[in-house]
Every structure is written in structure tokens, then in C-alpha cells.
Coordinates of C-alpha atoms in Angstrom, one line a residue:
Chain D
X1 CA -5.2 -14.5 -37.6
X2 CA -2.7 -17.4 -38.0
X3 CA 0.1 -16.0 -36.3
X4 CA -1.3 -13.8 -33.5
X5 CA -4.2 -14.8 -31.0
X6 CA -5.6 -11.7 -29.0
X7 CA -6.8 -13.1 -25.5
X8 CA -9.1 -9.8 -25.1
X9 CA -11.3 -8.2 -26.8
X10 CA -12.0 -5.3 -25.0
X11 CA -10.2 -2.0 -25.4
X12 CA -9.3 -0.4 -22.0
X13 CA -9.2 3.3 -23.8
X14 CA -13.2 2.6 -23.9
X15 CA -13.6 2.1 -20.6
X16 CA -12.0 5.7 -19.2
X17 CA -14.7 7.9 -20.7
X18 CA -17.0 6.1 -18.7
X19 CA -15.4 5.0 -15.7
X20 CA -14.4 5.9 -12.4
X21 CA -18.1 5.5 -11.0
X22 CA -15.9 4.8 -7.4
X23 CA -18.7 1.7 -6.9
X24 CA -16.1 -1.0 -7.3
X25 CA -14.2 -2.8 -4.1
X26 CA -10.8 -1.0 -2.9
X27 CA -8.4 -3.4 -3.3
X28 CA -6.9 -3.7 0.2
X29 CA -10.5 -4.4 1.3
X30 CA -10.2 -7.5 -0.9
X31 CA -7.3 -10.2 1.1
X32 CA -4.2 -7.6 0.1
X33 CA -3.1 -6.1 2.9
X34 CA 0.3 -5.2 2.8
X35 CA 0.2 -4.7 -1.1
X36 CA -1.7 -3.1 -3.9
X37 CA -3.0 -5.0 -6.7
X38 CA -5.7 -3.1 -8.5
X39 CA -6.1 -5.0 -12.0
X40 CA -7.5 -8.3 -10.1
X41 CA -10.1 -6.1 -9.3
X42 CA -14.0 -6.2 -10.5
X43 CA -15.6 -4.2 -12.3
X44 CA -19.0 -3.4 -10.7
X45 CA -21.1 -2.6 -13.9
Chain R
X1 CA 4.4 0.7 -25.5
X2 CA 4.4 -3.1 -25.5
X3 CA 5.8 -5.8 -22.8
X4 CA 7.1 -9.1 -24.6
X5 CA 8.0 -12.2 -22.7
X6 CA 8.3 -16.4 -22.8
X7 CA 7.4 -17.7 -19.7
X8 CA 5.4 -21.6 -20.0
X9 CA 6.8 -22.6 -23.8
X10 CA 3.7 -19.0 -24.5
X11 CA 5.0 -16.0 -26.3
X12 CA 3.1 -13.1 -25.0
X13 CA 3.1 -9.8 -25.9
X14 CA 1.4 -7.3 -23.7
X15 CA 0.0 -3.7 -25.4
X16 CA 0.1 -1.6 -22.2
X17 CA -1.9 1.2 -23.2
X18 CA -5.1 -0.4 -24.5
X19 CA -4.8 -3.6 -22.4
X20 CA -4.5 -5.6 -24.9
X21 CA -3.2 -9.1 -24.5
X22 CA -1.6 -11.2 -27.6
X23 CA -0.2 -14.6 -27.9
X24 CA 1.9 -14.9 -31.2
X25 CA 4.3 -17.6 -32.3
X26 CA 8.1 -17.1 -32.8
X27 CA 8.1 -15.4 -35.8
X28 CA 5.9 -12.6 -34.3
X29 CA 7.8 -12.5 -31.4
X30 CA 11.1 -11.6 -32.8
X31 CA 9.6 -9.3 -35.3
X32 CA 8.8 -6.9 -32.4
X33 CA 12.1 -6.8 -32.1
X34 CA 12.4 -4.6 -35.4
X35 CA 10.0 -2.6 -35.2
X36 CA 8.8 0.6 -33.5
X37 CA 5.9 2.9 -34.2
X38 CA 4.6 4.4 -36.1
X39 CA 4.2 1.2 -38.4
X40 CA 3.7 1.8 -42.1
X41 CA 1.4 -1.2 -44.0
X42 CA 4.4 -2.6 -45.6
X43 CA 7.0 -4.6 -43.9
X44 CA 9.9 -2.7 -43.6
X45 CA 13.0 -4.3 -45.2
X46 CA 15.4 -4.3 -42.4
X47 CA 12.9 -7.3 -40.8
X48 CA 12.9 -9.2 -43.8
X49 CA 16.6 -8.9 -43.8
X50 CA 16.8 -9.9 -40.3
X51 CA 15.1 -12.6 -40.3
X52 CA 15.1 -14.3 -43.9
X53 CA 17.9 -16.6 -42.7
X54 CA 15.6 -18.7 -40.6
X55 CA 11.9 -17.9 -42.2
X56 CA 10.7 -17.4 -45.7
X57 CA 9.7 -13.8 -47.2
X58 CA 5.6 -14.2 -47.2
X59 CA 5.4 -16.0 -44.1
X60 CA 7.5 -13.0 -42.5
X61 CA 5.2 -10.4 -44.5
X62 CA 2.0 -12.2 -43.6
X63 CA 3.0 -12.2 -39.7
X64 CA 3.9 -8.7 -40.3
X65 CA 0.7 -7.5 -41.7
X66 CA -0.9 -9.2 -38.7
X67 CA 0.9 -7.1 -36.3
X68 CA 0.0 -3.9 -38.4
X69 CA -3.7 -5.3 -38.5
X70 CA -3.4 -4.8 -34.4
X71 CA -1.3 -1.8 -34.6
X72 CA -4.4 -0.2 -36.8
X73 CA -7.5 -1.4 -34.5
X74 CA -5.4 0.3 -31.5
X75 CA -4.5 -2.5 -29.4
X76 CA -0.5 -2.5 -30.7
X77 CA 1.5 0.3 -30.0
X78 CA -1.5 2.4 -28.8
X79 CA -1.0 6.0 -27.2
X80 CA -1.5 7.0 -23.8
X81 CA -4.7 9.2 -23.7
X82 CA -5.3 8.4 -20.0
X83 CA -3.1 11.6 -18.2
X84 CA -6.4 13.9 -18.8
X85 CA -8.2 12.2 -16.9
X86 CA -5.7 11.7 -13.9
X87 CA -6.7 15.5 -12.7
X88 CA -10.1 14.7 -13.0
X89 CA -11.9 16.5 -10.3
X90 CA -14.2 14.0 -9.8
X91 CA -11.2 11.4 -8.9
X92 CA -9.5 14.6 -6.7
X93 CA -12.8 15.2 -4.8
X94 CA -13.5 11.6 -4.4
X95 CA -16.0 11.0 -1.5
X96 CA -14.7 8.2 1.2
X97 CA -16.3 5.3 0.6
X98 CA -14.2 2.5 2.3
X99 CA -13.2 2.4 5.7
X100 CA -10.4 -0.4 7.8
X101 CA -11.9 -0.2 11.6
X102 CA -9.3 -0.8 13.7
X103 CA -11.8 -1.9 16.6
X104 CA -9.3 -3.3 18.4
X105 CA -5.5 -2.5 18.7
X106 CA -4.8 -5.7 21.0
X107 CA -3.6 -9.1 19.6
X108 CA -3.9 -12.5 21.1
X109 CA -1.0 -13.4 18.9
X110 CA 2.9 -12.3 18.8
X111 CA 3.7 -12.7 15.1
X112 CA 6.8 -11.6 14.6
X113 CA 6.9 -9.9 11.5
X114 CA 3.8 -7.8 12.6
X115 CA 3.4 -4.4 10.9
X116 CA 1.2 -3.4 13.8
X117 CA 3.7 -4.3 16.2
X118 CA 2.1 -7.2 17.3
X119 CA -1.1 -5.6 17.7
X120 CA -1.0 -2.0 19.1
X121 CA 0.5 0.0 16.5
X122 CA 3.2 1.3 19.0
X123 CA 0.3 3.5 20.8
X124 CA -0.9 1.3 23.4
X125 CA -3.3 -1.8 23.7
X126 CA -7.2 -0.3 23.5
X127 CA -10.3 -1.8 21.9
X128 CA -12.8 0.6 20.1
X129 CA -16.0 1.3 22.1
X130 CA -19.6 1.1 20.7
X131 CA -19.7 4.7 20.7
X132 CA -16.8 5.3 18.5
X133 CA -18.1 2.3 16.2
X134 CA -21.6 3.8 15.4
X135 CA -19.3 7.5 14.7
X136 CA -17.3 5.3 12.5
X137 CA -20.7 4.0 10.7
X138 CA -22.3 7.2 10.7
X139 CA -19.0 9.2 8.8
X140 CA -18.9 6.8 6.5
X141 CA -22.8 7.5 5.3
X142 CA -22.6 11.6 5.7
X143 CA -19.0 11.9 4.0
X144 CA -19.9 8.9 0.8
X145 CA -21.9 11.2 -1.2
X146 CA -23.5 10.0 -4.1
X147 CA -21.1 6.1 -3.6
X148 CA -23.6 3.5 -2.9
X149 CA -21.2 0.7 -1.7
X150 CA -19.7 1.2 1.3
X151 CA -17.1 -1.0 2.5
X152 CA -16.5 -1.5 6.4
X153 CA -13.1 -4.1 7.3
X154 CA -13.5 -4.8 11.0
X155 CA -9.5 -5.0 11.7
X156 CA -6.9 -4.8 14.9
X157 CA -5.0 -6.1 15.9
X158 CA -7.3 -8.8 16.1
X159 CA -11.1 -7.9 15.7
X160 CA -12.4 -10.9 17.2
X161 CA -11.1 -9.4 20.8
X162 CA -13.9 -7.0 20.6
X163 CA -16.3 -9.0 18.8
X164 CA -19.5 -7.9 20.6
X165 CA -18.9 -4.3 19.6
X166 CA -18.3 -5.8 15.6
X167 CA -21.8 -7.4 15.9
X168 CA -23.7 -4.1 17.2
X169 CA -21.6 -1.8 14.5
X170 CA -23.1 -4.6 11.9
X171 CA -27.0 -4.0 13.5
X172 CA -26.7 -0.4 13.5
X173 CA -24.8 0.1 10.1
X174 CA -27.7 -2.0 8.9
X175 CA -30.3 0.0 10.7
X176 CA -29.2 2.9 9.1
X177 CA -28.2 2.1 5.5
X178 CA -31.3 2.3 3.7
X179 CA -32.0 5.4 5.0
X180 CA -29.3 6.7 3.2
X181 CA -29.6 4.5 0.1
X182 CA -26.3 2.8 1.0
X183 CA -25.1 -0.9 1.0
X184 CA -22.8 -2.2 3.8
X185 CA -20.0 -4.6 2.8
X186 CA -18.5 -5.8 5.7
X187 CA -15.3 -7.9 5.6
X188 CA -13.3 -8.9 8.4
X189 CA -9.6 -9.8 8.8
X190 CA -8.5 -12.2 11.9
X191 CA -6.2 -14.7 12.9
X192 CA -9.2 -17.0 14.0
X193 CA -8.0 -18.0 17.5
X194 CA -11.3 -16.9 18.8
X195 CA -13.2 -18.6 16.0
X196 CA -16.4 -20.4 17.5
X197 CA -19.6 -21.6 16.1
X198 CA -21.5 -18.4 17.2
X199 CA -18.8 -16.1 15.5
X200 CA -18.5 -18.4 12.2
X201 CA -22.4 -18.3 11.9
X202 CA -22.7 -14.4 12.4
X203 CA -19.4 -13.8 10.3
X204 CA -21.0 -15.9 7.4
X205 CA -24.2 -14.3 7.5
X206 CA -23.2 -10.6 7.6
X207 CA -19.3 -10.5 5.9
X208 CA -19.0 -10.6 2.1
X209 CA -15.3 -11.2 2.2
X210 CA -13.5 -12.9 5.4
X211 CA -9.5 -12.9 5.6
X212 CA -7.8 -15.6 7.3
X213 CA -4.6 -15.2 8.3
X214 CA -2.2 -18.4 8.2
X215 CA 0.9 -18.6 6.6
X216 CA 0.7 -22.4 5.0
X217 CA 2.7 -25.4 6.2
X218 CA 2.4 -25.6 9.9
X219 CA 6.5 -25.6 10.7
X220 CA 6.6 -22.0 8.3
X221 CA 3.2 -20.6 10.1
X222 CA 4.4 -21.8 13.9
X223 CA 7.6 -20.0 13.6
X224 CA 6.2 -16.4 12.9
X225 CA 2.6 -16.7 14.1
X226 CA 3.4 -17.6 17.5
X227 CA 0.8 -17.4 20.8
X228 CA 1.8 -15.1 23.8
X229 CA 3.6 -18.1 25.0
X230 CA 5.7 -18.8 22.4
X231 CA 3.8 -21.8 21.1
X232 CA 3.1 -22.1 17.1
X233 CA -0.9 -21.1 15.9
X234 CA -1.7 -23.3 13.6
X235 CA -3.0 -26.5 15.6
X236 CA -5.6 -23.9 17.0
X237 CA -6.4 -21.8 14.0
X238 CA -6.7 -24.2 11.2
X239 CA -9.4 -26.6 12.7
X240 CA -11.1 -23.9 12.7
X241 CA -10.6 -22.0 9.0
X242 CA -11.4 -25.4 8.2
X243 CA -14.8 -25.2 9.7
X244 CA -15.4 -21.7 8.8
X245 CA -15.0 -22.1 4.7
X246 CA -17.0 -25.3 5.1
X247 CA -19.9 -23.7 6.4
X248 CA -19.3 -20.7 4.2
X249 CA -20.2 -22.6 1.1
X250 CA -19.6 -20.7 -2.0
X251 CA -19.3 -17.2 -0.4
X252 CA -16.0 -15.6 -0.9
X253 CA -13.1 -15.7 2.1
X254 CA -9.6 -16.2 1.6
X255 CA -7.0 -17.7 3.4
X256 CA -4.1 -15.2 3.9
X257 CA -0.3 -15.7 4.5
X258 CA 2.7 -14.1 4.5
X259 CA 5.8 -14.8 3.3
X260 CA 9.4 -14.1 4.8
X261 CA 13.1 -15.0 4.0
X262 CA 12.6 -18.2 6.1
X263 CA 10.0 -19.8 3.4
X264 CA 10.6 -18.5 -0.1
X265 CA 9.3 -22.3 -1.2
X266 CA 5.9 -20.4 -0.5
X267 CA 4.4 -22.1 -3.8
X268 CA 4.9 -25.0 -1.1
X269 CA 2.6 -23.1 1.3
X270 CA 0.3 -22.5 -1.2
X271 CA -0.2 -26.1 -2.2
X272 CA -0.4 -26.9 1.6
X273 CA -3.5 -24.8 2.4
X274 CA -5.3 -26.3 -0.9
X275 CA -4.8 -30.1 -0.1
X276 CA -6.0 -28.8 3.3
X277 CA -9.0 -28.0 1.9
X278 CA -9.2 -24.0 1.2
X279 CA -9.4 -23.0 -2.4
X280 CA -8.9 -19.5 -2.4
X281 CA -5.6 -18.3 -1.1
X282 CA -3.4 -15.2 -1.0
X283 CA 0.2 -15.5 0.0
X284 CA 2.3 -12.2 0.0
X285 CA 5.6 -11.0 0.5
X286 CA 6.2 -9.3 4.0
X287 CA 6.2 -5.9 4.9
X288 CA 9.0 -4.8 7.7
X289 CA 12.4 -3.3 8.6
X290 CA 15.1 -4.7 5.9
X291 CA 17.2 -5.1 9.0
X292 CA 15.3 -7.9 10.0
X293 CA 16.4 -11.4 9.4
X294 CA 13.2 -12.8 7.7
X295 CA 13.2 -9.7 5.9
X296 CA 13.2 -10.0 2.2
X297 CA 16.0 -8.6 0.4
X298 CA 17.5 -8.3 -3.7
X299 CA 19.4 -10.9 -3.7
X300 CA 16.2 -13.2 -2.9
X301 CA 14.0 -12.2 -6.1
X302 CA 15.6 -14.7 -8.8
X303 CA 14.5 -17.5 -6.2
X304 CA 11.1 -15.9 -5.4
X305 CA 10.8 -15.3 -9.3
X306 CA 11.1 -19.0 -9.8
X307 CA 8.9 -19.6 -7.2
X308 CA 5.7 -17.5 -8.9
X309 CA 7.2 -19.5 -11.6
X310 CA 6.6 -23.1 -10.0
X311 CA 3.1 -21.9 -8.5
X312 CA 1.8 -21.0 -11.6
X313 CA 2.7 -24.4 -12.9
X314 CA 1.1 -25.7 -10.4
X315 CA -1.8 -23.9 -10.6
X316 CA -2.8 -24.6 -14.0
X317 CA -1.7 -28.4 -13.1
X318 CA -4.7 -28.3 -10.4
X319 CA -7.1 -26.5 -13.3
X320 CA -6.7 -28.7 -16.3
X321 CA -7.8 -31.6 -13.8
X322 CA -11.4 -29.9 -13.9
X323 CA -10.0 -28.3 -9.9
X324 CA -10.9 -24.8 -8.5
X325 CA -8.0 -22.8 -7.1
X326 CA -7.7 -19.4 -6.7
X327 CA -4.4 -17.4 -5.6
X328 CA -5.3 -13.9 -5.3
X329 CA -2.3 -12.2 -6.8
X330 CA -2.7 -14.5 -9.9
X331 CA -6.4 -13.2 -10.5
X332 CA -7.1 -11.2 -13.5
X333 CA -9.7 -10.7 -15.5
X334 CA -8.8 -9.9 -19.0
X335 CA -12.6 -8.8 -20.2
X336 CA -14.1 -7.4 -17.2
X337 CA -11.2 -6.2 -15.1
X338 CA -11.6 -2.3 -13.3
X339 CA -11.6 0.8 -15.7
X340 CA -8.9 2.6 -16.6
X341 CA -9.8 5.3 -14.2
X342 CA -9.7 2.8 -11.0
X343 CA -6.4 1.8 -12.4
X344 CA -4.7 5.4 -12.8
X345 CA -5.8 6.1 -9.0
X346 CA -5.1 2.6 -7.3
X347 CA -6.0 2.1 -4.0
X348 CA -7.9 5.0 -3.3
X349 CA -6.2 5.4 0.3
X350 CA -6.4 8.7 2.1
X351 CA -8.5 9.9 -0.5
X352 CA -12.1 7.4 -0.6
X353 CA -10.5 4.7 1.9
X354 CA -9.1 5.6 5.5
X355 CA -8.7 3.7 8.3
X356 CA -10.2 4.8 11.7
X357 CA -7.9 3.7 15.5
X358 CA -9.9 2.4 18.6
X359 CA -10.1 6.5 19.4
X360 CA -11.4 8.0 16.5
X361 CA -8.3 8.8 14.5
X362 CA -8.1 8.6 10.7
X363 CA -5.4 7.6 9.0
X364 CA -4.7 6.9 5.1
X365 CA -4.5 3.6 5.4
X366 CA -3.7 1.1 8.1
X367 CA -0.7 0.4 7.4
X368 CA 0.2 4.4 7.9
X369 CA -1.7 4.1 11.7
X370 CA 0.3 5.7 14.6
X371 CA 2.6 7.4 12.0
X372 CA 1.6 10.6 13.8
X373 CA 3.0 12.6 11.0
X374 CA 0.4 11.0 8.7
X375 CA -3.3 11.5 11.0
X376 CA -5.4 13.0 9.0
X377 CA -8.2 14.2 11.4
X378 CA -10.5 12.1 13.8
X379 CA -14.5 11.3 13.6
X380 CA -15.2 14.1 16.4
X381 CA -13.1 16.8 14.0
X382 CA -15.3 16.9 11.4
X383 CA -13.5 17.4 7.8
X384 CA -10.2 15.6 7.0
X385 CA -7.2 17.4 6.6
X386 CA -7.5 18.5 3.1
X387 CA -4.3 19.0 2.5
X388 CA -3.6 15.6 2.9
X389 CA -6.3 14.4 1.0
X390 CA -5.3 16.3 -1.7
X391 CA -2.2 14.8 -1.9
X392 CA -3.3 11.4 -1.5
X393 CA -6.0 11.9 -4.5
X394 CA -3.1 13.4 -6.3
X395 CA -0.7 10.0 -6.0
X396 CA -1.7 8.7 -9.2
X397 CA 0.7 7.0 -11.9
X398 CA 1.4 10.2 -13.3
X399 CA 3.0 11.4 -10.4
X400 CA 4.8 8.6 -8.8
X401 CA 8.4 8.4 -10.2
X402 CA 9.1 5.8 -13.0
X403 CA 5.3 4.6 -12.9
X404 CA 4.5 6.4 -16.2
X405 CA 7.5 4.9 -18.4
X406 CA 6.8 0.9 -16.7
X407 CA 4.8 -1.7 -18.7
X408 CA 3.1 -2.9 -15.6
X409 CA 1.2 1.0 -14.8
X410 CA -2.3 -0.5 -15.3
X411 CA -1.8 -3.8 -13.1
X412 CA -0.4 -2.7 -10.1
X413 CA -1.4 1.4 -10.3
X414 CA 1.4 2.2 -8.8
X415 CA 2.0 0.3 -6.4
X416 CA 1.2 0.1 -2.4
X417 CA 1.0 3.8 -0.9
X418 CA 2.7 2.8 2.1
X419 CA 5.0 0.8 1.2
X420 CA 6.6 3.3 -0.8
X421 CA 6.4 5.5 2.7
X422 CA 7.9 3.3 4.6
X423 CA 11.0 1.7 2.1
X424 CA 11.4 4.4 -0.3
X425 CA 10.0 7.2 2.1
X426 CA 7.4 8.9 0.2
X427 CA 4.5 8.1 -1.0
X428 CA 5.5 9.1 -5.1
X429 CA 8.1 6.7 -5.1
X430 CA 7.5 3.2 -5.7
X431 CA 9.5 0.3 -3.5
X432 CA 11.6 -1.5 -6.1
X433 CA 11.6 -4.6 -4.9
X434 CA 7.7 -5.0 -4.5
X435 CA 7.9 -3.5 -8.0
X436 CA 9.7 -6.4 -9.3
X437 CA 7.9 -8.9 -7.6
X438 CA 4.7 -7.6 -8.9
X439 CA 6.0 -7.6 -12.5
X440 CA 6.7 -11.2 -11.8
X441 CA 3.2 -12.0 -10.6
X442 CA 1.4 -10.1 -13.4
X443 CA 3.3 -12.0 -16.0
X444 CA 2.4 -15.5 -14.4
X445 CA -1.2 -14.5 -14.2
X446 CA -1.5 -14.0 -17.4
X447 CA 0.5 -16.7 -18.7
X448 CA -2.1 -19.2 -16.8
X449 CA -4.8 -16.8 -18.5
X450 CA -3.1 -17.6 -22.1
X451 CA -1.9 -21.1 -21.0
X452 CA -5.8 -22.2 -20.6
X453 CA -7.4 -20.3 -23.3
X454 CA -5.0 -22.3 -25.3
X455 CA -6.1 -25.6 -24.1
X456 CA -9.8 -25.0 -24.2

């Protein structure tokens, strides 16, 4: 595409069917501890 | 839904719903302006009209079959399809999986701005005993069902004030894990002025994630984070952080700061604690009563705004020289980032995390300890209060107000559970300001995400 670059490739709507295996860290566990930032998250699979 | 903005000279355009994450030229841009789904494959004539005067016909078409290229594959303009799953009983019946063990509510600091009120939560100065430690350990494997990570944060107050009772929760979590098919993560949040080789060495070795807590330049740190004498912290603490990450090698830790009214040049602080040495680094607005005089207020976001702004200058200054710096609230990860799932639920608090007092009683979170209204049980009364949990499992984006219509739903999930309590309070309804400060964050972090795919 000449107009348009697309940073990611991957669909989040693919990732709900699948998801919510609880496995990953809860963000507040992570260094935020007065706020909630959930997409800076990883994914554990 | 879409979310369009400039910020670094980058046009981005943001397609909330499937994630997606475009960079596209001028043209582009202000052809979003036109348009609205459902798109048809030809470009409607009111964009070519609007915009003939300053590009030609085919070069507007050709961007505008681009756009309807996206708008086809589902990543422009795509639907919502995630509210089925927000009732999913398997997020409602959650098992806990993540526990903040307050294992001691005592403080060898007088911060000022301390949610805990400097240390005790308004309840008293204790430290947990082993006893209560190894009940902690033990409800966390009966109650975690089929979760295989665990996650223990050994917090106060300040945990290092009862650190002999943190190292024999470690030995008997460990005893007891496999047993159960579980995997401890322990973290550990402190202010370091009981930092010592001995500690360092055993906090390195068993934590997968240590917190630091400093606030950045030594003037901006010394006059919040003050000793019980008055005197400022950071001639104590940071010899020692220093010491810490260097033997810690490449295992995560961050160094953790607040900031107030009295430093909103934070990017300053930022850029302190890196030429100090620390490359990963988390630096957030503070939590307290807006009566306070550090207290953050309105009329302060257009300069914090341009602050974000300035840090994520500098941040991608520090990366194109070949540097590594991490600032926590400007992570993303655009391929492998949670699943839409973890990102309709957020922070999981009251529901699979809780925090646990030096006597036993659970709480949603710790920033909700010694709100008695707000206990949810203890570790010798068996079940939580269901009700409670219920409601906590139920605080999704759906529910909270205004989440569902804002472009930034699957960054921030709906923001902080508590903060909301304590600002806005309740739980459903989101603090406005943190709202717009995370808006702010979430558009720098990806801009440095576009900024350097663009220069690779």
C-alpha cells in the first residue's frame, strides 16, 4: 500500500475466542500501582 | 470506531475494535474525515469534492480504495463483537490467582503523598506473622483452580521491615508448589532503605519483578519521600537501587516514582534515573485527596500532556542511538499484547487478585485496604464474600460509564478500580482526569512504536 502502512498484523477479534486463559501477569503486579494499564501487558502463550 | 491523531510529524489512525494500528499520509488522514461506515468500493463524491482543491482525482481514489482495502479485511471500521464474551462465566467465576501481601503495615519512611497513610493504612502499625504468611500461601494454591501462575507481591508499608518472614513465605510457597502444579512469581515493592547485600542477593534469586520506589531527581524525591526525621531518601536509597539492578543483570525490576503538582517536568525525572544508570522506569501520576497541594488537578493536564510529549521525544532520542530504555506506561506490544478478553476485564481486582492485611483480611486491591466497607472476607473465613466478587468480576468495560463509547477501551480496560472509588466514588465510573492522562500516554506509546518502525 502506498498511502497507508499497517504497524500490526494481528487481528485482536482473533484472539477473544481463544483467550482469557487467566495465565498472564495482573497488571498492578507489574510496577503500576496506583493505575491500571492492561494493554502493556504480555501475553503468556 | 477509529481514533486519528498527529503527534511527532506521524499521522496515525487507530481502529479500536480490531486493534489495528495505521500510519497513513495526509491525504488519508483527512479523508477519514468524510467518511463513515459502512464504506461502499467506490469513493464517494462528496470526498473528491472536498478535497480536489489540494489533491488530484486518482491519487484521492487510489488512497481511498486503500482505506476500503482495510475497511474489508476488518481492521477499519470493524464492529464490536466482544460484549458476549464480557458475561462469560468463566471471566465471572474467575479463580484468584494473584495476591499483594501486605506483610507489613509499618513504614520506615513519611512520604507525604502516601496512599497508605504513610504505612498503616489508618488501622494501626502491625507486621504479618509467619503464620498468617504460610495461610496467605496456602489460599492462594486451594482457591487458583486450574491457574498455574500464581503471583505473590510482598508489600506494606514497607516489606523489607519484616523481611525474615518474606524469606520463609518464599521457602514454604516453594515447598508447596509443585505439589499443586503451581509456579510462584514473587515480586516485591520497597523503598530500599533496608537494602543490603543479603537482601539484594535473596531478592534477585527468588523475585521475578522488583519495584523500586524513587521519585527521580534528588530535590523532587527528598521533598515527598522523606525519613522519619524529616531528612530527604534519596542519598540512602539510590546507592543502593544502584547496586541492586547491577547485580540483577538482565532480570526485570523497575524503578518506580511518583509524580505530584510540585514536578510536572517529570520527563526530567525520568531522564535523571536513566543517566543514573536504571533502564527501566515507571513514573505515575499520584493518587490522593484533590485538596492537597501536590495534588494534581485540570488545569495541570495541557502541561503534563506536553510533558508525555517531551518524554516520548526523548525516548526515541535515547533509541535511535542503539540505547535501551524502558518507561513502563509507554510499553506496548502491538503483535503480542494480552487478548481481548484480559483487556475487557482489566485488572482482575477483587475477582482473581486481592490483597491480604498483616491480620488476614482480604481486600480487592490494596489500594481499597482499611476501607472497611470494601473487606471482603479474611484467610480464617473461608469463601470471599461473593457478592462482592461478583461485582468486581462484573466491572468490565461494558459496565463502567462512558468506557464502551471511548477509543482508548482496549488500552487501559477501564481504568484503575480504585481510583474510580476513591475520585469518582464507585467503582463503574472512571476518574476523568487519569482518563485523559492515559489517553495521552497511549498515544505517545504508539507514536514511538510508529516513529521507529519508520526508521528501521
Amino acid at each position: 500500500m502506498k498511502h497507508i502502512i499497517t504497524l500490526n498484523k494481528k487481528n485482536l477479534k482473533k484472539t477473544a475466542a481463544k483467550g482469557g486463559c487467566g495465565e498472564c501477569q495482573t497488571s498492578c503486579q507489574s510496577a503500576c500501582k496506583t493505575s491500571c494499564t492492561v494493554a502493556n501487558q504480555k501475553c503468556e502463550k | 470506531m477509529i481514533h486519528k491523531y498527529t503527534l511527532g510529524g506521524i499521522n496515525i489512525v487507530l481502529d479500536i475494535n480490531s486493534g489495528g494500528v495505521h500510519i497513513v499520509d495526509e491525504l488519508t488522514f483527512a479523508i477519514l474525515d468524510y467518511i463513515r461506515p459502512p464504506l461502499s468500493e467506490k469513493c464517494p463524491d462528496n470526498v473528491v469534492m472536498a478535497l480536489k482543491d489540494d489533491y488530484r482525482e486518482e491519487e484521492i481514489e487510489r488512497a481511498y480504495s486503500e482505506l476500503y482495502e482495510l475497511y474489508k479485511g476488518d481492521s477499519l471500521f470493524s464492529s464490536d463483537d466482544y460484549r458476549q464474551f464480557a458475561a462469560d462465566e468463566a471471566v465471572l467465576n474467575a479463580p484468584v490467582k494473584a495476591m499483594c501481601l501486605h506483610v507489613a503495615h509499618d513504614c520506615n519512611l513519611r512520604c507525604s503523598y502516601c496512599f497508605a497513610s504513610t504505612g498503616d493504612f489508618g488501622s494501626g502499625r502491625r507486621i504479618m506473622d509467619l503464620e498468617t504468611g504460610k495461610r496467605a500461601i496456602d489460599y492462594l494454591l486451594e482457591n487458583s483452580g486450574n491457574r498455574r501462575n500464581l503471583e505473590l507481591d510482598f508489600f506494606g508499608g514497607e516489606p523489607l521491615m519484616n523481611f525474615d518472614v518474606v524469606k520463609e513465605i518464599v521457602k514454604y510457597a516453594r515447598e508447596r508448589e509443585k505439589a499443586y502444579g503451581k509456579n510462584f512469581r514473587f515480586t516485591i515493592t520497597t523503598n530500599g532503605v533496608l537494602l543490603s547485600d543479603d537482601k539484594i542477593d535473596f531478592i534477585n534469586k527468588e523475585m521475578s519483578n522488583i519495584v523500586l520506589s524513587i521519585d527521580g531527581r534528588k530535590s523532587v524525591n527528598d521533598r515527598i519521600r522523606t525519613c522519619i526525621d524529616g531528612s530527604g531518601s534519596y542519598d540512602i536509597i539510590m546507592k543502593k537501587f544502584k547496586n541492586l539492578a547491577k547485580k540483577r543483570g538482565d532480570k526485570e525490576y523497575y524503578v518506580r516514582g511518583t509524580f505530584t503538582k510540585y514536578n510536572l517536568d517529570f520527563a526530567d525525572d525520568v531522564l535523571h534515573l536513566y543517566d543514573e544508570g536504571f533502564d527501566q522506569i515507571s513514573i505515575e501520576p499520584a493518587v490522593c485527596d484533590e485538596e492537597m497541594d501536590w495534588a494534581i488537578t485540570a488545569e495541570d493536564l495541557p502541561t503534563i500532556f506536553a510533558e508525555y510529549e517531551r518524554l516520548a521525544d526523548e525516548i526515541l532520542r535515547i533509541r535511535r542511538k542503539g540505547e535501551h530504555i524502558n518507561f513502563f506506561h509507554f510499553m506496548i506490544d502491538l503483535g503480542q499484547g494480552p487478548c481481548a478478553i484480559k483487556r475487557l476485564r482489566g485488572c482482575g481486582c477483587g475477582n482473581e487478585y486481592i490483597a491480604v492485611t498483616p491480620e488476614g483480611d482480604i481486600y480487592p486491591c490494596h489500594q481499597f485496604v482499611g476501607m472497611e466497607e470494601w473487606k471482603m472476607g479474611s484467610l480464617d473465613g473461608g469463601n470471599l464474600d461473593t457478592q462482592k466478587k461478583k461485582y468486581f468480576a462484573a466491572a468490565n468495560l461494558y459496565n463502567k460509564e462512558g468506557c464502551s463509547d471511548c477509543w482508548a477501551k482496549f488500552y487501559c480496560s477501564g481504568g484503575c478500580n480504585a481510583n474510580n472509588q476513591i475520585y469518582a466514588g464507585d467503582v463503574l465510573k472512571p476518574h476523568s482526569l487519569a482518563c485523559e492522562m492515559q489517553k495521552k500516554r497511549i498515544e505517545c506509546a504508539i507514536m514511538v512504536k510508529a516513529a521507529m518502525a519508520l526508521s528501521e
